[in-house]
GROMACS .gro file of C-alpha atoms in nm:
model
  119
    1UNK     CA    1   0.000   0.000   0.000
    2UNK     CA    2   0.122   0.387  -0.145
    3UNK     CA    3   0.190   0.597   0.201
    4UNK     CA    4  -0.060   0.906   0.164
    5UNK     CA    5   0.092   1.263   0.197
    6UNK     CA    6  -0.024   1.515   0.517
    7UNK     CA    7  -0.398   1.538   0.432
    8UNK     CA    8  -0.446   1.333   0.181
    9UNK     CA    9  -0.656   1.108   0.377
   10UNK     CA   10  -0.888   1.391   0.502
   11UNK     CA   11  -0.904   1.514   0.179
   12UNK     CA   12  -1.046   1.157  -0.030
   13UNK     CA   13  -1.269   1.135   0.315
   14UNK     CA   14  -1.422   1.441   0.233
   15UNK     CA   15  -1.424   1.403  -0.120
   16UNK     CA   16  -1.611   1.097  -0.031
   17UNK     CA   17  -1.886   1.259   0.196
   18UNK     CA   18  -1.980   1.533  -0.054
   19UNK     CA   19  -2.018   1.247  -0.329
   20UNK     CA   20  -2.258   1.073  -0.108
   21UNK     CA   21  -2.585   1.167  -0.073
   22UNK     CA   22  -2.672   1.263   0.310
   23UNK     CA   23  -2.486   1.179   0.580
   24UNK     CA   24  -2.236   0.874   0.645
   25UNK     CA   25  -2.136   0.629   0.910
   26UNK     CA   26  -1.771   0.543   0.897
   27UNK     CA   27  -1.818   0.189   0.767
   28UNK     CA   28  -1.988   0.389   0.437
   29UNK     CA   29  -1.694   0.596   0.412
   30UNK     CA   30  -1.469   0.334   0.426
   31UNK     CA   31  -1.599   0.185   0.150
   32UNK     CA   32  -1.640   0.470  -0.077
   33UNK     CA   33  -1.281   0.563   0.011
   34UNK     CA   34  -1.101   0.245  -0.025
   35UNK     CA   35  -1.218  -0.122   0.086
   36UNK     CA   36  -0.803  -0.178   0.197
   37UNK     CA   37  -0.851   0.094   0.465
   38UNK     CA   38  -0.900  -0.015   0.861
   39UNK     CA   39  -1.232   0.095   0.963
   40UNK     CA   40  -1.033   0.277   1.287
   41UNK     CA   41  -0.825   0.489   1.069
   42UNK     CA   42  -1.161   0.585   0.894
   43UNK     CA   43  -1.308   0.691   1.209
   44UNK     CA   44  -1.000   0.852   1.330
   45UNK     CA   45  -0.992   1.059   1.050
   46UNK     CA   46  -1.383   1.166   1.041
   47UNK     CA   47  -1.324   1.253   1.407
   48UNK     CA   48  -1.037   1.485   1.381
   49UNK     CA   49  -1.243   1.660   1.088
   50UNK     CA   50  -1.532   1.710   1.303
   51UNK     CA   51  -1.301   1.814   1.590
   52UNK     CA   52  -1.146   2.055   1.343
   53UNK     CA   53  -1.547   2.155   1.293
   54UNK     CA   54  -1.551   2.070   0.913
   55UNK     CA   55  -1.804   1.762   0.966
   56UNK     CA   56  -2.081   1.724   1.198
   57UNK     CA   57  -2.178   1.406   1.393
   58UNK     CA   58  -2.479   1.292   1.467
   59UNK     CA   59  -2.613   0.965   1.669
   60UNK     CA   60  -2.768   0.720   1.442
   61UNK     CA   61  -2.861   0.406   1.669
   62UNK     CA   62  -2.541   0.270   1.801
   63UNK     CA   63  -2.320   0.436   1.512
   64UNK     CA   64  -2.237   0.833   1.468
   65UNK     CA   65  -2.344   0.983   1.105
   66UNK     CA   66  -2.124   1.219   0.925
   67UNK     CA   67  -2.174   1.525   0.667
   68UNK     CA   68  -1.984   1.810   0.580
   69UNK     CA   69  -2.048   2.146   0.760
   70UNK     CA   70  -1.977   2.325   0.367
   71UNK     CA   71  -1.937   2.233  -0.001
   72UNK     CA   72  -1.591   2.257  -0.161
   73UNK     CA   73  -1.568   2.548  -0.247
   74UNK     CA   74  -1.697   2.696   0.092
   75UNK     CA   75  -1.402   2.484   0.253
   76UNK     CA   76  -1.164   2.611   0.082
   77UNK     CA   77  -1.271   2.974   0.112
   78UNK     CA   78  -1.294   2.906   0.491
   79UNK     CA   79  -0.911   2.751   0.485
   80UNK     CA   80  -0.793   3.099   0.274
   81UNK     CA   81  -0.964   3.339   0.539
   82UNK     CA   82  -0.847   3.123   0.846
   83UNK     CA   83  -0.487   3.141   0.683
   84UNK     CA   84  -0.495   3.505   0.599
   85UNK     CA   85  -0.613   3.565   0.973
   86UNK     CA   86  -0.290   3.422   1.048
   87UNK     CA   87  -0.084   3.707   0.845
   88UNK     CA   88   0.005   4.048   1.031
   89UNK     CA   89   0.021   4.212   0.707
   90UNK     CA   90  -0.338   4.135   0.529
   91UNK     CA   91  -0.344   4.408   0.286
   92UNK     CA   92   0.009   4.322   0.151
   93UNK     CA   93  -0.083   3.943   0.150
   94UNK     CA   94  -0.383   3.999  -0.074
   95UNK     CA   95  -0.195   4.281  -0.283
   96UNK     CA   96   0.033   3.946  -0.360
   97UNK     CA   97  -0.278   3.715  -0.424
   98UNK     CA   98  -0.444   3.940  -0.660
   99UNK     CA   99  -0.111   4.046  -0.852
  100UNK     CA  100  -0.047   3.647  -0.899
  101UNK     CA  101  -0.370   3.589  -1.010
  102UNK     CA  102  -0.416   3.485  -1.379
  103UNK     CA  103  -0.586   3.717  -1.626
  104UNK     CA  104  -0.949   3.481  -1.604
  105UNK     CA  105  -0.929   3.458  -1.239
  106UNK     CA  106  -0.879   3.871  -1.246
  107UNK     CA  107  -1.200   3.842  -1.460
  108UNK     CA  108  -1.369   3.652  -1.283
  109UNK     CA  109  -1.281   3.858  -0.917
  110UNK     CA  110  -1.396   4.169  -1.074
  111UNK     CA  111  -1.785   4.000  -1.155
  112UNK     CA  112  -1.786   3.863  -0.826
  113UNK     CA  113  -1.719   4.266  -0.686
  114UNK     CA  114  -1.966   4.356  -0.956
  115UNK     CA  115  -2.202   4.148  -0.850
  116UNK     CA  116  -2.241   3.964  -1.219
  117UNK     CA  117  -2.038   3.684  -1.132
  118UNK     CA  118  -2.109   3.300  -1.059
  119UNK     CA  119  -2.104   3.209  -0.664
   0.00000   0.00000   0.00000
């Protein structure tokens, strides 16, 4: 078995919970992530992303049920403001983002100002 980078495991578990439809117990997950994978890792994993308030849990019976707090892109527009939190200098941080940016994502930030853009 291939030894999976930092997050790569919370990453394919989440993949897999916004592929399924509703919520998930771990034995679900571990099946839609990959049948070679012990149940407790599974489990481990949905409970540090709960912990890290990205899934919620709720009791179903004698097991716990998973879904995602957000979609994907919400996610990762949570993990950009909770990163540029971090930085003492915000305004110089995003001067840097939005000079790197490509010409279609420059397009594409000024319809989202304007309102015309896709959400």
């Amino acid at each position: 078995m291939t030894r999976r980078g930092p997050g790569e495991l919370e990453t394919e578990v989440l993949a897999a919970l916004w592929s399924h439809d509703g919520p998930a117990t771990a034995a679900e997950v571990q099946q839609l992530v990959d049948a070679g994978l012990a149940y407790t890792t599974v489990l481990t994993i949905l409970t540090r992303l709960h912990e890290k308030g990205v899934l919620t849990r709720e009791k179903r019976g004698r097991s716990f049920v998973f879904a995602p707090v957000e979609d994907e892109a919400g996610l990762a527009a949570r993990q950009m403001r909770e990163l540029l939190d971090t930085q003492p200098d915000r305004a110089r941080v995003l001067a840097r983002f939005v000079s790197d940016l490509s010409a279609a994502d420059e397009t594409m930030l000024r319809r989202l100002f304007r309102g015309t853009g896709r959400t």
